[in-house]
Short mmCIF file of N, CA and C in Angstrom, two decimals:
data_model
loop_
_atom_site.label_atom_id
_atom_site.label_comp_id
_atom_site.label_asym_id
_atom_site.label_seq_id
_atom_site.Cartn_x
_atom_site.Cartn_y
_atom_site.Cartn_z
N MET A 1 -11.56 10.76 -3.97
CA MET A 1 -10.20 10.98 -3.53
C MET A 1 -9.53 9.62 -3.37
N LYS A 2 -8.34 9.50 -3.96
CA LYS A 2 -7.63 8.22 -3.92
C LYS A 2 -6.13 8.47 -3.77
N ILE A 3 -5.51 7.79 -2.84
CA ILE A 3 -4.06 7.85 -2.66
C ILE A 3 -3.52 6.47 -3.00
N ILE A 4 -2.60 6.41 -3.96
CA ILE A 4 -2.10 5.12 -4.46
C ILE A 4 -0.65 4.93 -4.02
N ASN A 5 -0.34 3.71 -3.62
CA ASN A 5 1.03 3.34 -3.28
C ASN A 5 1.73 2.91 -4.57
N ARG A 6 2.45 3.83 -5.19
CA ARG A 6 3.10 3.56 -6.48
C ARG A 6 4.32 2.65 -6.33
N ARG A 7 4.81 2.55 -5.14
CA ARG A 7 6.00 1.74 -4.89
C ARG A 7 5.66 0.24 -4.84
N ALA A 8 4.44 -0.09 -4.42
CA ALA A 8 4.06 -1.49 -4.22
C ALA A 8 4.18 -2.34 -5.49
N PRO A 9 3.66 -1.92 -6.66
CA PRO A 9 3.79 -2.77 -7.84
C PRO A 9 5.24 -2.91 -8.32
N TYR A 10 6.09 -1.94 -7.98
CA TYR A 10 7.50 -2.01 -8.35
C TYR A 10 8.25 -2.99 -7.45
N GLU A 11 7.94 -2.97 -6.16
CA GLU A 11 8.65 -3.80 -5.19
C GLU A 11 8.08 -5.22 -5.07
N TYR A 12 6.80 -5.41 -5.39
CA TYR A 12 6.13 -6.67 -5.14
C TYR A 12 5.32 -7.15 -6.34
N GLN A 13 5.09 -8.46 -6.38
CA GLN A 13 4.11 -9.05 -7.29
C GLN A 13 2.82 -9.15 -6.49
N LEU A 14 1.84 -8.32 -6.83
CA LEU A 14 0.60 -8.25 -6.05
C LEU A 14 -0.34 -9.39 -6.43
N GLN A 15 -0.97 -9.98 -5.42
CA GLN A 15 -1.89 -11.10 -5.65
C GLN A 15 -3.28 -10.74 -5.16
N ASP A 16 -3.79 -11.43 -4.17
CA ASP A 16 -5.16 -11.21 -3.67
C ASP A 16 -5.28 -9.84 -3.00
N ARG A 17 -6.38 -9.14 -3.31
CA ARG A 17 -6.62 -7.82 -2.73
C ARG A 17 -7.89 -7.86 -1.88
N ILE A 18 -7.84 -7.13 -0.76
CA ILE A 18 -8.97 -7.06 0.16
C ILE A 18 -9.17 -5.61 0.58
N GLU A 19 -10.44 -5.22 0.73
CA GLU A 19 -10.77 -3.87 1.19
C GLU A 19 -10.95 -3.91 2.71
N ALA A 20 -10.33 -2.97 3.40
CA ALA A 20 -10.42 -2.92 4.86
C ALA A 20 -10.75 -1.51 5.31
N GLY A 21 -11.44 -1.42 6.44
CA GLY A 21 -11.65 -0.13 7.07
C GLY A 21 -10.42 0.22 7.89
N ILE A 22 -10.32 1.45 8.35
CA ILE A 22 -9.17 1.86 9.14
C ILE A 22 -9.64 2.76 10.28
N SER A 23 -9.02 2.59 11.43
CA SER A 23 -9.34 3.38 12.60
C SER A 23 -8.43 4.61 12.63
N LEU A 24 -9.03 5.80 12.51
CA LEU A 24 -8.27 7.05 12.41
C LEU A 24 -8.76 8.08 13.41
N LEU A 25 -7.91 9.08 13.67
CA LEU A 25 -8.30 10.25 14.43
C LEU A 25 -8.99 11.23 13.49
N GLY A 26 -9.71 12.19 14.04
CA GLY A 26 -10.42 13.16 13.22
C GLY A 26 -9.51 13.98 12.33
N SER A 27 -8.37 14.40 12.87
CA SER A 27 -7.44 15.21 12.06
C SER A 27 -6.81 14.38 10.94
N GLU A 28 -6.65 13.06 11.17
CA GLU A 28 -6.11 12.19 10.13
C GLU A 28 -7.10 12.02 8.99
N VAL A 29 -8.39 11.95 9.32
CA VAL A 29 -9.43 11.84 8.29
C VAL A 29 -9.39 13.07 7.40
N LYS A 30 -9.30 14.25 8.00
CA LYS A 30 -9.25 15.49 7.22
C LYS A 30 -8.00 15.54 6.35
N SER A 31 -6.90 15.09 6.90
CA SER A 31 -5.64 15.08 6.15
C SER A 31 -5.73 14.14 4.94
N ILE A 32 -6.31 12.96 5.11
CA ILE A 32 -6.46 12.01 4.01
C ILE A 32 -7.42 12.56 2.96
N LYS A 33 -8.51 13.18 3.39
CA LYS A 33 -9.48 13.72 2.44
C LYS A 33 -8.89 14.85 1.60
N THR A 34 -7.85 15.51 2.10
CA THR A 34 -7.16 16.54 1.30
C THR A 34 -6.05 15.92 0.46
N GLY A 35 -5.87 14.59 0.56
CA GLY A 35 -4.89 13.91 -0.29
C GLY A 35 -3.50 13.85 0.28
N ARG A 36 -3.35 14.04 1.57
CA ARG A 36 -2.03 14.05 2.18
C ARG A 36 -1.79 12.77 2.97
N ALA A 37 -1.19 11.79 2.34
CA ALA A 37 -0.81 10.54 3.01
C ALA A 37 0.24 9.85 2.15
N ASP A 38 1.11 9.08 2.79
CA ASP A 38 2.17 8.37 2.07
C ASP A 38 2.19 6.91 2.52
N LEU A 39 2.02 6.01 1.57
CA LEU A 39 1.99 4.57 1.86
C LEU A 39 3.24 3.86 1.37
N SER A 40 4.21 4.57 0.84
CA SER A 40 5.32 3.94 0.13
C SER A 40 6.16 2.98 0.99
N VAL A 41 6.30 3.24 2.27
CA VAL A 41 7.11 2.35 3.11
C VAL A 41 6.26 1.57 4.11
N SER A 42 4.95 1.61 3.96
CA SER A 42 4.08 0.98 4.95
C SER A 42 3.80 -0.48 4.62
N ILE A 43 3.54 -1.24 5.67
CA ILE A 43 3.19 -2.66 5.55
C ILE A 43 2.08 -2.98 6.55
N VAL A 44 1.50 -4.16 6.41
CA VAL A 44 0.45 -4.61 7.32
C VAL A 44 0.98 -5.82 8.08
N ARG A 45 0.77 -5.83 9.39
CA ARG A 45 1.14 -6.97 10.23
C ARG A 45 -0.10 -7.46 10.95
N ILE A 46 -0.17 -8.77 11.13
CA ILE A 46 -1.28 -9.36 11.89
C ILE A 46 -0.70 -9.85 13.21
N LYS A 47 -1.28 -9.32 14.30
CA LYS A 47 -0.79 -9.65 15.64
C LYS A 47 -1.98 -9.82 16.57
N ASP A 48 -2.02 -10.92 17.29
CA ASP A 48 -3.09 -11.21 18.25
C ASP A 48 -4.48 -11.14 17.62
N GLY A 49 -4.61 -11.65 16.41
CA GLY A 49 -5.91 -11.69 15.75
C GLY A 49 -6.39 -10.34 15.24
N GLN A 50 -5.51 -9.36 15.13
CA GLN A 50 -5.86 -8.03 14.63
C GLN A 50 -4.85 -7.62 13.56
N ALA A 51 -5.30 -6.85 12.58
CA ALA A 51 -4.40 -6.35 11.53
C ALA A 51 -4.05 -4.90 11.83
N TYR A 52 -2.78 -4.55 11.66
CA TYR A 52 -2.30 -3.20 11.93
C TYR A 52 -1.52 -2.66 10.74
N LEU A 53 -1.73 -1.40 10.44
CA LEU A 53 -1.01 -0.71 9.38
C LEU A 53 0.17 0.01 10.02
N LEU A 54 1.39 -0.36 9.60
CA LEU A 54 2.60 0.20 10.18
C LEU A 54 3.26 1.17 9.19
N ASN A 55 3.84 2.24 9.71
CA ASN A 55 4.65 3.21 8.96
C ASN A 55 3.90 3.98 7.88
N ALA A 56 2.59 4.03 7.93
CA ALA A 56 1.85 4.88 6.98
C ALA A 56 1.97 6.31 7.48
N ASN A 57 2.49 7.18 6.64
CA ASN A 57 2.73 8.57 7.04
C ASN A 57 1.51 9.42 6.69
N ILE A 58 0.77 9.83 7.70
CA ILE A 58 -0.36 10.74 7.52
C ILE A 58 0.01 12.02 8.27
N PRO A 59 0.48 13.05 7.54
CA PRO A 59 0.92 14.28 8.21
C PRO A 59 -0.25 14.99 8.89
N PRO A 60 0.06 15.81 9.88
CA PRO A 60 -1.02 16.47 10.63
C PRO A 60 -1.79 17.46 9.76
N TYR A 61 -3.08 17.58 10.02
CA TYR A 61 -3.93 18.55 9.35
C TYR A 61 -3.61 19.93 9.93
N GLN A 62 -3.65 20.95 9.10
CA GLN A 62 -3.25 22.29 9.55
C GLN A 62 -4.13 22.85 10.65
N GLY A 63 -5.40 22.43 10.71
CA GLY A 63 -6.33 22.97 11.70
C GLY A 63 -5.85 22.80 13.12
N GLY A 64 -6.25 21.75 13.77
CA GLY A 64 -5.83 21.50 15.14
C GLY A 64 -5.36 20.07 15.29
N VAL A 65 -4.19 19.90 15.89
CA VAL A 65 -3.60 18.57 16.04
C VAL A 65 -3.13 18.41 17.48
N PRO A 66 -3.31 17.23 18.06
CA PRO A 66 -2.76 17.01 19.40
C PRO A 66 -1.24 17.25 19.40
N GLN A 67 -0.72 17.73 20.52
CA GLN A 67 0.69 18.11 20.58
C GLN A 67 1.63 16.92 20.42
N ASP A 68 1.27 15.77 20.93
CA ASP A 68 2.15 14.60 20.84
C ASP A 68 1.77 13.70 19.68
N TYR A 69 1.32 14.28 18.57
CA TYR A 69 0.87 13.52 17.40
C TYR A 69 2.05 12.89 16.67
N ASN A 70 1.94 11.60 16.36
CA ASN A 70 2.97 10.87 15.62
C ASN A 70 2.40 10.50 14.25
N PRO A 71 2.91 11.09 13.14
CA PRO A 71 2.33 10.84 11.82
C PRO A 71 2.50 9.40 11.32
N THR A 72 3.45 8.64 11.86
CA THR A 72 3.66 7.26 11.41
C THR A 72 3.22 6.24 12.46
N ARG A 73 2.27 6.62 13.28
CA ARG A 73 1.81 5.71 14.34
C ARG A 73 1.15 4.46 13.73
N THR A 74 1.04 3.42 14.53
CA THR A 74 0.39 2.18 14.11
C THR A 74 -1.12 2.38 14.15
N ARG A 75 -1.81 1.99 13.06
CA ARG A 75 -3.26 2.16 12.97
C ARG A 75 -3.92 0.79 12.78
N LYS A 76 -5.05 0.60 13.43
CA LYS A 76 -5.75 -0.67 13.37
C LYS A 76 -6.59 -0.75 12.09
N LEU A 77 -6.51 -1.89 11.41
CA LEU A 77 -7.35 -2.13 10.24
C LEU A 77 -8.56 -2.93 10.68
N LEU A 78 -9.70 -2.61 10.07
CA LEU A 78 -10.95 -3.25 10.45
C LEU A 78 -11.32 -4.31 9.41
N LEU A 79 -11.09 -5.57 9.78
CA LEU A 79 -11.39 -6.71 8.92
C LEU A 79 -12.24 -7.70 9.70
N ASN A 80 -13.02 -8.49 8.99
CA ASN A 80 -13.76 -9.52 9.71
C ASN A 80 -12.86 -10.74 9.94
N LYS A 81 -13.33 -11.64 10.78
CA LYS A 81 -12.53 -12.78 11.22
C LYS A 81 -12.08 -13.66 10.06
N ASN A 82 -12.97 -13.92 9.09
CA ASN A 82 -12.62 -14.77 7.95
C ASN A 82 -11.51 -14.14 7.11
N GLU A 83 -11.59 -12.84 6.91
CA GLU A 83 -10.55 -12.14 6.13
C GLU A 83 -9.21 -12.20 6.85
N LEU A 84 -9.23 -12.01 8.16
CA LEU A 84 -7.98 -12.08 8.94
C LEU A 84 -7.36 -13.47 8.86
N ILE A 85 -8.18 -14.50 9.01
CA ILE A 85 -7.67 -15.87 8.94
C ILE A 85 -7.12 -16.16 7.54
N PHE A 86 -7.83 -15.72 6.51
CA PHE A 86 -7.38 -15.91 5.12
C PHE A 86 -6.02 -15.25 4.91
N LEU A 87 -5.88 -13.99 5.32
CA LEU A 87 -4.62 -13.27 5.13
C LEU A 87 -3.48 -13.92 5.90
N GLU A 88 -3.74 -14.26 7.15
CA GLU A 88 -2.69 -14.82 8.00
C GLU A 88 -2.20 -16.17 7.50
N THR A 89 -3.11 -17.06 7.14
CA THR A 89 -2.69 -18.39 6.69
C THR A 89 -1.98 -18.32 5.34
N LYS A 90 -2.50 -17.53 4.42
CA LYS A 90 -1.89 -17.41 3.10
C LYS A 90 -0.50 -16.79 3.21
N ALA A 91 -0.36 -15.76 4.05
CA ALA A 91 0.93 -15.09 4.22
C ALA A 91 1.97 -16.04 4.83
N LYS A 92 1.56 -16.84 5.80
CA LYS A 92 2.50 -17.77 6.43
C LYS A 92 2.87 -18.92 5.52
N GLN A 93 1.88 -19.50 4.85
CA GLN A 93 2.12 -20.67 4.01
C GLN A 93 3.01 -20.34 2.82
N GLN A 94 2.73 -19.22 2.14
CA GLN A 94 3.45 -18.90 0.92
C GLN A 94 4.54 -17.85 1.12
N LYS A 95 4.80 -17.49 2.40
CA LYS A 95 5.81 -16.49 2.74
C LYS A 95 5.59 -15.19 1.98
N LEU A 96 4.36 -14.66 2.11
CA LEU A 96 3.99 -13.42 1.44
C LEU A 96 3.96 -12.27 2.44
N THR A 97 4.05 -11.07 1.91
CA THR A 97 3.95 -9.85 2.69
C THR A 97 2.59 -9.23 2.42
N ILE A 98 2.05 -8.54 3.39
CA ILE A 98 0.78 -7.84 3.19
C ILE A 98 1.09 -6.35 3.10
N VAL A 99 0.73 -5.74 1.96
CA VAL A 99 1.04 -4.32 1.74
C VAL A 99 -0.23 -3.55 1.39
N PRO A 100 -0.30 -2.28 1.83
CA PRO A 100 -1.43 -1.44 1.41
C PRO A 100 -1.16 -0.91 0.00
N THR A 101 -2.16 -0.93 -0.86
CA THR A 101 -1.98 -0.44 -2.23
C THR A 101 -2.71 0.88 -2.47
N LYS A 102 -3.82 1.12 -1.78
CA LYS A 102 -4.60 2.35 -1.97
C LYS A 102 -5.28 2.75 -0.67
N VAL A 103 -5.50 4.04 -0.52
CA VAL A 103 -6.40 4.58 0.49
C VAL A 103 -7.39 5.44 -0.27
N TYR A 104 -8.67 5.23 -0.03
CA TYR A 104 -9.68 5.98 -0.78
C TYR A 104 -10.93 6.17 0.07
N THR A 105 -11.77 7.10 -0.36
CA THR A 105 -13.03 7.33 0.33
C THR A 105 -14.13 6.55 -0.37
N LYS A 106 -15.03 6.05 0.42
CA LYS A 106 -16.19 5.31 -0.10
C LYS A 106 -17.39 5.88 0.65
N GLY A 107 -18.01 6.88 0.06
CA GLY A 107 -19.06 7.61 0.75
C GLY A 107 -18.42 8.43 1.86
N GLN A 108 -18.88 8.23 3.07
CA GLN A 108 -18.31 8.93 4.23
C GLN A 108 -17.09 8.20 4.82
N LEU A 109 -16.91 6.94 4.41
CA LEU A 109 -15.88 6.10 5.02
C LEU A 109 -14.55 6.20 4.29
N ILE A 110 -13.49 5.88 5.01
CA ILE A 110 -12.17 5.79 4.39
C ILE A 110 -11.76 4.33 4.41
N LYS A 111 -11.38 3.82 3.26
CA LYS A 111 -11.03 2.41 3.10
C LYS A 111 -9.58 2.28 2.67
N VAL A 112 -8.98 1.13 3.00
CA VAL A 112 -7.62 0.81 2.59
C VAL A 112 -7.68 -0.49 1.80
N GLU A 113 -7.10 -0.50 0.62
CA GLU A 113 -7.00 -1.74 -0.15
C GLU A 113 -5.66 -2.36 0.19
N ILE A 114 -5.69 -3.60 0.70
CA ILE A 114 -4.45 -4.29 1.02
C ILE A 114 -4.33 -5.50 0.10
N ALA A 115 -3.08 -5.90 -0.15
CA ALA A 115 -2.85 -7.01 -1.07
C ALA A 115 -1.78 -7.94 -0.50
N LEU A 116 -1.96 -9.22 -0.76
CA LEU A 116 -0.89 -10.19 -0.49
C LEU A 116 0.14 -10.00 -1.59
N ALA A 117 1.40 -9.96 -1.22
CA ALA A 117 2.42 -9.64 -2.21
C ALA A 117 3.68 -10.47 -2.00
N LYS A 118 4.29 -10.84 -3.11
CA LYS A 118 5.55 -11.56 -3.08
C LYS A 118 6.65 -10.59 -3.49
N PRO A 119 7.68 -10.43 -2.67
CA PRO A 119 8.74 -9.47 -3.02
C PRO A 119 9.45 -9.86 -4.32
N LYS A 120 9.72 -8.86 -5.14
CA LYS A 120 10.46 -9.11 -6.38
C LYS A 120 11.95 -9.11 -6.08
N ARG A 121 12.69 -9.87 -6.88
CA ARG A 121 14.14 -9.87 -6.72
C ARG A 121 14.74 -8.73 -7.54
N LYS A 122 16.00 -8.42 -7.27
CA LYS A 122 16.64 -7.29 -7.93
C LYS A 122 16.67 -7.44 -9.44
N PHE A 123 16.95 -8.65 -9.93
CA PHE A 123 17.06 -8.83 -11.37
C PHE A 123 15.70 -8.66 -12.05
N GLU A 124 14.61 -8.99 -11.33
CA GLU A 124 13.27 -8.81 -11.89
C GLU A 124 12.97 -7.32 -12.06
N LYS A 125 13.37 -6.52 -11.07
CA LYS A 125 13.15 -5.08 -11.15
C LYS A 125 13.96 -4.48 -12.30
N ARG A 126 15.20 -4.94 -12.45
CA ARG A 126 16.05 -4.43 -13.55
C ARG A 126 15.45 -4.77 -14.90
N GLU A 127 14.91 -5.99 -15.03
CA GLU A 127 14.31 -6.42 -16.29
C GLU A 127 13.10 -5.56 -16.65
N ILE A 128 12.27 -5.26 -15.68
CA ILE A 128 11.10 -4.42 -15.92
C ILE A 128 11.54 -3.02 -16.35
N LYS A 129 12.54 -2.48 -15.67
CA LYS A 129 13.05 -1.15 -16.02
C LYS A 129 13.62 -1.14 -17.44
N ARG A 130 14.34 -2.19 -17.79
CA ARG A 130 14.94 -2.29 -19.13
C ARG A 130 13.85 -2.33 -20.20
N ARG A 131 12.79 -3.12 -19.94
CA ARG A 131 11.68 -3.21 -20.89
C ARG A 131 10.99 -1.86 -21.10
N LYS A 132 10.77 -1.13 -20.01
CA LYS A 132 10.13 0.18 -20.11
C LYS A 132 11.00 1.14 -20.92
N ASP A 133 12.32 1.08 -20.71
CA ASP A 133 13.23 1.95 -21.47
C ASP A 133 13.16 1.64 -22.96
N VAL A 134 13.13 0.37 -23.32
CA VAL A 134 13.05 -0.03 -24.73
C VAL A 134 11.73 0.45 -25.34
N GLU A 135 10.63 0.27 -24.60
CA GLU A 135 9.33 0.72 -25.10
C GLU A 135 9.31 2.23 -25.30
N ARG A 136 9.91 2.97 -24.39
CA ARG A 136 9.96 4.43 -24.49
C ARG A 136 10.77 4.85 -25.72
N GLU A 137 11.91 4.17 -25.96
CA GLU A 137 12.73 4.48 -27.13
C GLU A 137 11.98 4.21 -28.43
N ILE A 138 11.24 3.10 -28.48
CA ILE A 138 10.46 2.76 -29.67
C ILE A 138 9.40 3.83 -29.93
N GLU A 139 8.70 4.26 -28.87
CA GLU A 139 7.69 5.30 -29.01
C GLU A 139 8.29 6.59 -29.54
N GLN A 140 9.48 6.97 -29.04
CA GLN A 140 10.14 8.19 -29.49
C GLN A 140 10.54 8.08 -30.96
N GLU A 141 11.01 6.91 -31.35
CA GLU A 141 11.38 6.70 -32.76
C GLU A 141 10.17 6.81 -33.68
N LEU A 142 9.05 6.22 -33.25
CA LEU A 142 7.84 6.29 -34.06
C LEU A 142 7.32 7.72 -34.18
N LYS A 143 7.40 8.50 -33.08
CA LYS A 143 6.94 9.89 -33.11
C LYS A 143 7.82 10.74 -34.03
N SER A 144 9.13 10.58 -33.90
CA SER A 144 10.05 11.41 -34.69
C SER A 144 10.11 10.94 -36.16
N GLY A 145 9.95 9.66 -36.40
CA GLY A 145 10.02 9.11 -37.75
C GLY A 145 8.75 9.31 -38.55
N GLY A 146 7.61 9.42 -37.85
CA GLY A 146 6.32 9.46 -38.54
C GLY A 146 5.85 10.81 -38.76
#
């Protein structure tokens, strides 16, 4: 089972990737294993020597959920000290953002792949979109012409 953040490669130039564990409630684990999670607006922040996943939307599992459950609550990421220092220094020095790119299961565990990312500018996004449109038109011409 894998949930991919499709927005991240469009919004950012992804660089170094790191695998992290995540601290979840039982109902959140069940929800993720059924493929229900949204990472499109989420980011990672490092505060007081800990990494936190912000704005990741994990909707409640249909079974049983606490009454005051917040689907976009802040969740702690489990990284070792060297990884935290690496992410924090690189992000500060090069003015990078840390974004989650995937959530997936690895055996019994649920892992989050996070990446250092540089935000793309508007003209870069337009150029990529224009290139994809041209490639799509060429493919259609080849299919209809051949």
